[in-house]
PDB file of C-alpha atoms in Angstrom:
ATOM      1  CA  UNK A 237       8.860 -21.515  28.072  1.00  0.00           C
ATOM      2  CA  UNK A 238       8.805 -20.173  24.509  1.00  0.00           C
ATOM      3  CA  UNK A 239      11.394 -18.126  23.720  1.00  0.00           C
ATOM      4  CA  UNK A 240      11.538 -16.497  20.553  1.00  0.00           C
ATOM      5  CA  UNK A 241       8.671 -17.637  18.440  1.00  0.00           C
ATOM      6  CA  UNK A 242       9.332 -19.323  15.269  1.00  0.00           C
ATOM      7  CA  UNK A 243       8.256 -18.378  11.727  1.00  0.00           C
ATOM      8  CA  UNK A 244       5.205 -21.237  12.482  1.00  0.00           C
ATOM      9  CA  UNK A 245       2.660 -21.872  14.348  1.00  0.00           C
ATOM     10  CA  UNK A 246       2.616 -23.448  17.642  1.00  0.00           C
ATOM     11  CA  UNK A 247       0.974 -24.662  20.629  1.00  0.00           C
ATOM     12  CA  UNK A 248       1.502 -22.724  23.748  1.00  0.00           C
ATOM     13  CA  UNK A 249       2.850 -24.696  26.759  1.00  0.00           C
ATOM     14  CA  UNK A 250       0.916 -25.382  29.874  1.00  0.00           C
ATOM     15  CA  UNK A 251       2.532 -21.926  31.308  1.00  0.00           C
ATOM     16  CA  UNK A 252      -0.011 -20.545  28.676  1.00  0.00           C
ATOM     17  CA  UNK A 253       2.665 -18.217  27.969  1.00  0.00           C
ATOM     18  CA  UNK A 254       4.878 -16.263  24.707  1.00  0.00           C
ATOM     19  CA  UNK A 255       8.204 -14.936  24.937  1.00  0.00           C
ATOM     20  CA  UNK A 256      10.475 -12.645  23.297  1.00  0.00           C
ATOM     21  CA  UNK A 257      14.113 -13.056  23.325  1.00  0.00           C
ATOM     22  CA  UNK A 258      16.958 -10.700  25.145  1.00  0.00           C
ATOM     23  CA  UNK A 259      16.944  -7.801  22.238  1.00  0.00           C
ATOM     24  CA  UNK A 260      20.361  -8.500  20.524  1.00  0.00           C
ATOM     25  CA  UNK A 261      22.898  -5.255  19.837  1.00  0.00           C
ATOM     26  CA  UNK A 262      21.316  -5.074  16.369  1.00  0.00           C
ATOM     27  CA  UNK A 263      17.452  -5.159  17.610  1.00  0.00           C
ATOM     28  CA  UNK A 264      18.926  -2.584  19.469  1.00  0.00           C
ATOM     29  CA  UNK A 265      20.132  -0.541  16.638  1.00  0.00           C
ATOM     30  CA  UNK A 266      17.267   0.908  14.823  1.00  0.00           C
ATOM     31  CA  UNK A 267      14.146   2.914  15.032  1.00  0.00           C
ATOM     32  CA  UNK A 268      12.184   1.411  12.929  1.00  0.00           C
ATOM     33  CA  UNK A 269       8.302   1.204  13.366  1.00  0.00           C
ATOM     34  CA  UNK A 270       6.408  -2.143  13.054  1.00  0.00           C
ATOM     35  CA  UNK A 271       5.084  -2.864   9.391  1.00  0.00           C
ATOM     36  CA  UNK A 272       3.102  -6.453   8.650  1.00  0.00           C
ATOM     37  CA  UNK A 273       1.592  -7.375   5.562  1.00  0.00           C
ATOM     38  CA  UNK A 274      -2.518  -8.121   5.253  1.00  0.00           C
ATOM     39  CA  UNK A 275      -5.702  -9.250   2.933  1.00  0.00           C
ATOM     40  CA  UNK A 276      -8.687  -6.993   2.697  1.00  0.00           C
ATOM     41  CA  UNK A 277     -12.007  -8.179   1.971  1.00  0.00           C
ATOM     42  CA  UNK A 278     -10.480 -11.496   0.335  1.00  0.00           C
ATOM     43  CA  UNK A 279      -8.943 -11.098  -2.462  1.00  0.00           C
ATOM     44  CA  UNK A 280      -6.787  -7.407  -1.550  1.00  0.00           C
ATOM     45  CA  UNK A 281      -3.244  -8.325  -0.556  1.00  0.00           C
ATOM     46  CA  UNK A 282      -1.841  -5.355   1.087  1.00  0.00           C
ATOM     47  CA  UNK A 283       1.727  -4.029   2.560  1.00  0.00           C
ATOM     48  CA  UNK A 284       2.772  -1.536   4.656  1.00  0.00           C
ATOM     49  CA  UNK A 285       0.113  -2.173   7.442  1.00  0.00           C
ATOM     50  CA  UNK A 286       1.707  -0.407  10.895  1.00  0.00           C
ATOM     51  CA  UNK A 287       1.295  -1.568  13.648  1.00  0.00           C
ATOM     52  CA  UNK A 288       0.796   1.804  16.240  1.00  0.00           C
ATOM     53  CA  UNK A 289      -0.006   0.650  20.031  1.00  0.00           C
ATOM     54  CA  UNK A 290       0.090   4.596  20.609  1.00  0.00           C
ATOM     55  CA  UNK A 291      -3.131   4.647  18.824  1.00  0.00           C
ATOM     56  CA  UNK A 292      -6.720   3.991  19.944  1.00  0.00           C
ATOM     57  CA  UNK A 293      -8.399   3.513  16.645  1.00  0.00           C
ATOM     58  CA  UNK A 294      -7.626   1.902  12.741  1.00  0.00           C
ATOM     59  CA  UNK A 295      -6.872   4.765  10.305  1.00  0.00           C
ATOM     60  CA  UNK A 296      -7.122   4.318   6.466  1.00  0.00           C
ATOM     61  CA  UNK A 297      -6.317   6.715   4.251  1.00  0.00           C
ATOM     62  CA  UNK A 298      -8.269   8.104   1.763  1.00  0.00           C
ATOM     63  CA  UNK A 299      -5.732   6.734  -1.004  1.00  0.00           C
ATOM     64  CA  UNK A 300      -6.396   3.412  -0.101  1.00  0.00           C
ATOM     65  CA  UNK A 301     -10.098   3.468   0.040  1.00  0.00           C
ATOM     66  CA  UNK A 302     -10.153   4.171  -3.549  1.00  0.00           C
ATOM     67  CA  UNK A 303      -7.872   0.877  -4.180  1.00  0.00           C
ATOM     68  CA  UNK A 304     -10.185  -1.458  -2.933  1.00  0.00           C
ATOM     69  CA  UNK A 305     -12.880   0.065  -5.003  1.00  0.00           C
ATOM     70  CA  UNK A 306     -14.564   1.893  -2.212  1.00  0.00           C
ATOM     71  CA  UNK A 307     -15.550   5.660  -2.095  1.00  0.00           C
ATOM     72  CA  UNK A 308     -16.966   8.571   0.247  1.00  0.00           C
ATOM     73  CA  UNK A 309     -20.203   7.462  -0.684  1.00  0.00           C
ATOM     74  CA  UNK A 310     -19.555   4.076   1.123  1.00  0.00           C
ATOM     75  CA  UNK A 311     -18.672   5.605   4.550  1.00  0.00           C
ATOM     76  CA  UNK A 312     -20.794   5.636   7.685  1.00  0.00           C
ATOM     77  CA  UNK A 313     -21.032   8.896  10.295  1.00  0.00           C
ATOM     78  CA  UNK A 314     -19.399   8.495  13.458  1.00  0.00           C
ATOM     79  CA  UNK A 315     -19.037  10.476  16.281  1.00  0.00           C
ATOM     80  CA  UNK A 316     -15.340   9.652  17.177  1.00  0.00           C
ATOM     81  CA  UNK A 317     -12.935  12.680  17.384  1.00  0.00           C
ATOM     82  CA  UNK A 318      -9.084  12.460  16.415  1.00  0.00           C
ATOM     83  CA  UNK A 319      -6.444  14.000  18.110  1.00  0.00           C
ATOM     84  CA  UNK A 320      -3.113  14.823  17.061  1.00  0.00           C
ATOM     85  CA  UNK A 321       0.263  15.448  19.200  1.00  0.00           C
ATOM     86  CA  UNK A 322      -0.478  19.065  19.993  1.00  0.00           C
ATOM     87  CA  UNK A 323      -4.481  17.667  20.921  1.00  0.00           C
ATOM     88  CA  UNK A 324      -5.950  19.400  17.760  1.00  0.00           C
ATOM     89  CA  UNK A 325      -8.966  17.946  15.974  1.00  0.00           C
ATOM     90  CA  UNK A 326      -8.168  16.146  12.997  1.00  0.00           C
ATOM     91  CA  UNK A 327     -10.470  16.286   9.961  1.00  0.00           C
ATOM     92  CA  UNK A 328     -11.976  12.906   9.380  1.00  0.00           C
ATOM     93  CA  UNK A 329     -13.970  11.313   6.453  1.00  0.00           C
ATOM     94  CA  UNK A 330     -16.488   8.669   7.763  1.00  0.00           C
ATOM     95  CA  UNK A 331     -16.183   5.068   9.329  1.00  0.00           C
ATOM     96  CA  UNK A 332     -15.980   2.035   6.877  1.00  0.00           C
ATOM     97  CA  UNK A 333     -15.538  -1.833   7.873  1.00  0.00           C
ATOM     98  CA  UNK A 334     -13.778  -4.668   6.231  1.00  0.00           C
ATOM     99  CA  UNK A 335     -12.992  -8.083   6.459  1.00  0.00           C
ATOM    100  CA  UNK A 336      -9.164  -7.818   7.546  1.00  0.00           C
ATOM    101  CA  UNK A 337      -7.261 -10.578   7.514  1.00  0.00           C
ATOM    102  CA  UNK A 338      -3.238 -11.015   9.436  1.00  0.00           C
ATOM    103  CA  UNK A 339      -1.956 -14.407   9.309  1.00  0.00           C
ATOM    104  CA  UNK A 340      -5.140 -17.179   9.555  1.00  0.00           C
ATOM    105  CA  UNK A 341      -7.050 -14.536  11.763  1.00  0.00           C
ATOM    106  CA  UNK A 342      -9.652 -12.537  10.147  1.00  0.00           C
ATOM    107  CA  UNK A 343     -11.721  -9.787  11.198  1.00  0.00           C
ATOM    108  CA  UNK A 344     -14.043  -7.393  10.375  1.00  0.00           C
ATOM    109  CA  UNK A 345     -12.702  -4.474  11.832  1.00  0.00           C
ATOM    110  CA  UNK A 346     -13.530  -1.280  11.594  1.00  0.00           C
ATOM    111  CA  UNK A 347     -11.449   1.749  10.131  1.00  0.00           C
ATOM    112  CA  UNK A 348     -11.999   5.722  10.380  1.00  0.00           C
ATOM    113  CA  UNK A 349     -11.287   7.115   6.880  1.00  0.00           C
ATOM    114  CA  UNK A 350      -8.408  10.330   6.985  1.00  0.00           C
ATOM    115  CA  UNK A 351      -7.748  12.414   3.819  1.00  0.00           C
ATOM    116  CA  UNK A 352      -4.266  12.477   4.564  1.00  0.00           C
ATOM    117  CA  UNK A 353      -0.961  11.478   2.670  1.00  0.00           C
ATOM    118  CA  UNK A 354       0.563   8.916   5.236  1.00  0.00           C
ATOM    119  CA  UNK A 355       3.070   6.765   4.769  1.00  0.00           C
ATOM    120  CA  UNK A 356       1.398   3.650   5.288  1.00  0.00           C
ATOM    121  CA  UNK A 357      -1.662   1.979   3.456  1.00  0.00           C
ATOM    122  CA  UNK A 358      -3.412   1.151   7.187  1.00  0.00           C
ATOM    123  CA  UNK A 359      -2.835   1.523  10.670  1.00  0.00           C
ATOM    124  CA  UNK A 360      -3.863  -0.497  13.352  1.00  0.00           C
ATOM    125  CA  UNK A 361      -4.491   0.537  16.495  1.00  0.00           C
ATOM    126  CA  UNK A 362      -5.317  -0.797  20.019  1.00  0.00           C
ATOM    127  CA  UNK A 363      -8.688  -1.737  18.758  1.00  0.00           C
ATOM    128  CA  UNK A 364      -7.111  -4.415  16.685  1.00  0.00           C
ATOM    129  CA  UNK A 365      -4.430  -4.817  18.662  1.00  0.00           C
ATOM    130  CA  UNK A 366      -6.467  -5.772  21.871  1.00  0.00           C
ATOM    131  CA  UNK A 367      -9.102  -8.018  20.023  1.00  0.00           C
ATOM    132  CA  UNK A 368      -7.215 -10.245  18.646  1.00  0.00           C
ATOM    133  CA  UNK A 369      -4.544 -10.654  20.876  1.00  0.00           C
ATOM    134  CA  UNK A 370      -1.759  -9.536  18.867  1.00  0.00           C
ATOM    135  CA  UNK A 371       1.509  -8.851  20.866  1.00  0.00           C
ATOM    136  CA  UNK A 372       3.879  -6.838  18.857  1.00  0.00           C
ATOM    137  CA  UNK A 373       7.410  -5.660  19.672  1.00  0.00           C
ATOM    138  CA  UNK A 374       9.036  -2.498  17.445  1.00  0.00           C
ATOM    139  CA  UNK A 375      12.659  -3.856  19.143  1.00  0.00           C
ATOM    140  CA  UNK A 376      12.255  -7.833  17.590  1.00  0.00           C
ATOM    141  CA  UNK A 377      10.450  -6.299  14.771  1.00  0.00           C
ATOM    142  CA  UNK A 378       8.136  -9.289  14.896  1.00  0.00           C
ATOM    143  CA  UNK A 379       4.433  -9.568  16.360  1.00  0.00           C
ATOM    144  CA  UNK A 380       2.511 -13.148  17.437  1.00  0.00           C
ATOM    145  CA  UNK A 381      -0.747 -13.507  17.498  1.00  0.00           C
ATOM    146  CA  UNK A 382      -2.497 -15.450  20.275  1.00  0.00           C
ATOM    147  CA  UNK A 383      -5.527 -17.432  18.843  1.00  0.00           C
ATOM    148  CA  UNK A 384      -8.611 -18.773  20.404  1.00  0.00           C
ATOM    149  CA  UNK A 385      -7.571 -22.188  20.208  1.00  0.00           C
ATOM    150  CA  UNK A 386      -4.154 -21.389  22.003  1.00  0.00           C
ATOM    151  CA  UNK A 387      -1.906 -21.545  19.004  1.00  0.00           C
ATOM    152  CA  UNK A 388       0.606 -18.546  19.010  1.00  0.00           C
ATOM    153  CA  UNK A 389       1.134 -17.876  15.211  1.00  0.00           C
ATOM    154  CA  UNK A 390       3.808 -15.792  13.959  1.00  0.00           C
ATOM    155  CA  UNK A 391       3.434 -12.712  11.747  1.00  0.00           C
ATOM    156  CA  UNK A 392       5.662 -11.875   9.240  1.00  0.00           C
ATOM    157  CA  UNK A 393       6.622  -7.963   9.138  1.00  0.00           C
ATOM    158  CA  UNK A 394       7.043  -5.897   5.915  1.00  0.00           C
ATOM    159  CA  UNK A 395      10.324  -4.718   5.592  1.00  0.00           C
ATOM    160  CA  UNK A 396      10.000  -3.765   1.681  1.00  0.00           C
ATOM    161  CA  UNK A 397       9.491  -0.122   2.770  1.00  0.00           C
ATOM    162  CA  UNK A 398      13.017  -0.119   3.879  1.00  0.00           C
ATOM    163  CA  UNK A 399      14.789  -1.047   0.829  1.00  0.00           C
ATOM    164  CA  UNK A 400      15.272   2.111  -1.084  1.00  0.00           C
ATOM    165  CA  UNK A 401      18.465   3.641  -2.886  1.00  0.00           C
ATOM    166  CA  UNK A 402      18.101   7.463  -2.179  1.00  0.00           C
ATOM    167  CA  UNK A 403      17.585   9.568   0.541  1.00  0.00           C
ATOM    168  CA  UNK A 404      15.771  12.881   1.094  1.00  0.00           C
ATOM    169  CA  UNK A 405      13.620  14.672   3.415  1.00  0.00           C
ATOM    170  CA  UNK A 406      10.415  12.930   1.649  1.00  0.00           C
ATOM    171  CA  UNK A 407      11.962   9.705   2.207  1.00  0.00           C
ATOM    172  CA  UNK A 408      14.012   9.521   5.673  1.00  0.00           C
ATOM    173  CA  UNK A 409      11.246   7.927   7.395  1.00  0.00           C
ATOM    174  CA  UNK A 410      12.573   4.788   5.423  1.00  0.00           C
ATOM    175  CA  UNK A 411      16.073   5.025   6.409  1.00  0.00           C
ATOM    176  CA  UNK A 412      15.128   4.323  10.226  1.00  0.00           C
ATOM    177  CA  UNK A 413      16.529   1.054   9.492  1.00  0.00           C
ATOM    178  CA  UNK A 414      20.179   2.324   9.969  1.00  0.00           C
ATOM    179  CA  UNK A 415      18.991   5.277  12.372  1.00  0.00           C
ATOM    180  CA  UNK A 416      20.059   4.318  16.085  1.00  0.00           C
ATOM    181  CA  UNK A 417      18.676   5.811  19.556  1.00  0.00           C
ATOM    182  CA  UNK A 418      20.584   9.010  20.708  1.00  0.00           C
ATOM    183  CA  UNK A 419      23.681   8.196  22.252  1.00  0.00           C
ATOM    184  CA  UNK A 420      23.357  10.001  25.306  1.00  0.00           C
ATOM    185  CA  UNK A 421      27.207   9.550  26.805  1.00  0.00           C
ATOM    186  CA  UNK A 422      28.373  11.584  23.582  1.00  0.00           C
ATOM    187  CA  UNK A 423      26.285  14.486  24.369  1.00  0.00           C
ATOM    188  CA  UNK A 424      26.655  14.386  28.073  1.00  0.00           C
ATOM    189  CA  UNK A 425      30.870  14.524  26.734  1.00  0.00           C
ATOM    190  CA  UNK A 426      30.179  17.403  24.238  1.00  0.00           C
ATOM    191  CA  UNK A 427      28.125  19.538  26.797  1.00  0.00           C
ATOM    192  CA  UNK A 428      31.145  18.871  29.643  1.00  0.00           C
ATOM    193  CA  UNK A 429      33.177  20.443  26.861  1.00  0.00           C
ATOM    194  CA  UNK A 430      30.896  22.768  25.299  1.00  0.00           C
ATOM    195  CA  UNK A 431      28.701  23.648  28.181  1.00  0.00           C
ATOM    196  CA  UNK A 432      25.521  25.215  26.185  1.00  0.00           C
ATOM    197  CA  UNK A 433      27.089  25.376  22.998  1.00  0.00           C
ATOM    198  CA  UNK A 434      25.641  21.706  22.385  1.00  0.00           C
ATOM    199  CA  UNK A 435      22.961  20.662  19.979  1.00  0.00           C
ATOM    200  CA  UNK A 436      20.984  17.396  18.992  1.00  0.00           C
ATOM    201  CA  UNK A 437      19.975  17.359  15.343  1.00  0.00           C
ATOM    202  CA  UNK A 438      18.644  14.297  13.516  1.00  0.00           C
ATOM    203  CA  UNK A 439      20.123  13.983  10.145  1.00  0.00           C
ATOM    204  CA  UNK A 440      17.856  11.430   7.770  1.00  0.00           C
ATOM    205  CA  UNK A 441      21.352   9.939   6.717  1.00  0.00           C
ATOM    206  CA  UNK A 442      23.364   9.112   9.765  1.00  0.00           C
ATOM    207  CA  UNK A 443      20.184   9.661  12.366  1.00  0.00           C
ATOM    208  CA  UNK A 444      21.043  11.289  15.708  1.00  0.00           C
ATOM    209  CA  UNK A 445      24.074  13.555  15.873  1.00  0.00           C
ATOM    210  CA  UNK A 446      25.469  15.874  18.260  1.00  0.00           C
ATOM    211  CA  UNK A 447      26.867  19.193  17.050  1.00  0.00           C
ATOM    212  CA  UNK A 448      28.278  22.617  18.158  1.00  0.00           C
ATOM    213  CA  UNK A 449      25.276  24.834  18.273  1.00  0.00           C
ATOM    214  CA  UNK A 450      24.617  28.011  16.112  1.00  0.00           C
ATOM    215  CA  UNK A 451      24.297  31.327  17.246  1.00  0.00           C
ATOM    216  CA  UNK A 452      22.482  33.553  14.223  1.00  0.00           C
ATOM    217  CA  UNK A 453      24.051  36.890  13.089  1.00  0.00           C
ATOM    218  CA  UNK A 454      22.743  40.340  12.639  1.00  0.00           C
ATOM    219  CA  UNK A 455      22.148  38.540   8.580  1.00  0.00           C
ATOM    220  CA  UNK A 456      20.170  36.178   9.857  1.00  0.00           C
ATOM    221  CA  UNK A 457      23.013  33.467   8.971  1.00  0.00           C
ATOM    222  CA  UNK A 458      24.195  30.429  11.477  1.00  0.00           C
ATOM    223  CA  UNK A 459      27.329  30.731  13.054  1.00  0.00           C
ATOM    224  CA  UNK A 460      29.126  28.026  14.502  1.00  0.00           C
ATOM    225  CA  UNK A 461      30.504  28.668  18.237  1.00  0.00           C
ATOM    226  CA  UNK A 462      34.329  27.825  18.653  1.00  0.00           C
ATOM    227  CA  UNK A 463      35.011  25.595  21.568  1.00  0.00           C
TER     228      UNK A 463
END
């Protein structure tokens, strides 16, 4: 068996099989999403690549087609539609392919150009994912690879996004580092006490808390119920 895999590469054992280790109190600990680093068309190092199993397709925004020297001009018609949470069309640009390149693997792989801010410079989906038999893990905050010539080869994730000194609304996606999952015994205790007077709000700072809720006045201002 392989448990945890290394910062190497290795051969796979004759169970042909990868491993991740029992998640640890601190895996446990923190929402953050899965960021690796990558190399695009040769010579382009890039960060902040995520890593989103809950999508079907690679997304690059318009931002970063203009870093690697590439324009609208460059972009192929396609006749793929993206969705959004609600299931609303989202505007699209035009299809572009590059040489992508995670660990020793590369790939041409292809990416549907959004003209949105996001906060990452690609996104790879379950198109990527799939092909080249990546198996990633948000918990470990680690992914492995799983080459043709049955090596397992681990990737190293990005964490740079993480390390910043402020906080605000524009920036709290960073702080998921220190954010936890909802503790769920706390609010089951507050509602016990509070019956419907309970609230869950997510605070970019201290991540999930659970509060009195508000009732709003004749002013249109919050007022805190009194237990």
């Amino acid at each position: 068996m392989i448990a945890y895999v290394p910062k190497w590469i290795m051969k796979t054992s004759s169970w042909n099989s990868a491993f991740f280790n029992k998640p640890t109190n601190q895996m446990r600990s923190h929402l953050k999403p899965l960021f690796i680093k990558a190399e695009v068309n040769e010579d382009f190092k890039v960060n902040k690549v995520l890593i989103d199993g809950g999508a079907v397709v690679n997304l690059m925004p318009e931002s970063f087609l203009l870093k690697i020297d590439k324009s609208e001009k460059d972009l192929m018609d396609h006749n793929i539609v993206i969705t959004d949470f609600n299931g609303n069309s989202a505007k699209s640009m035009g299809i572009i392919v590059v040489k992508l390149k995670v660990g020793s693997v590369t790939r041409s792989t292809v990416f549907i150009v959004v003209p949105s801010k996001a906060n990452y410079n690609l996104l790879l989906g379950r198109e990527w994912i799939h092909t080249v038999g990546a198996i990633p893990s948000t918990v470990h905050q680690a992914m492995v690879l799983w080459r043709e010539d049955d090596y397992v080869e681990y990737i190293d994730v990005d964490d740079t996004t993480f390390k910043v000194a402020g906080i605000g609304v524009l920036n709290s996606d960073k702080m998921l580092e220190k954010m936890g999952p909802c503790n769920v015994e706390t609010f089951e205790q507050w509602k016990e006490c509070c019956g419907d007077k309970v609230k869950i709000t997510l605070c970019p700072r201290n991540g999930f808390e659970v509060n009195e809720a508000l009732n709003t006045s004749q002013d249109g201002q919050e007022v805190a119920h009194h237990a």
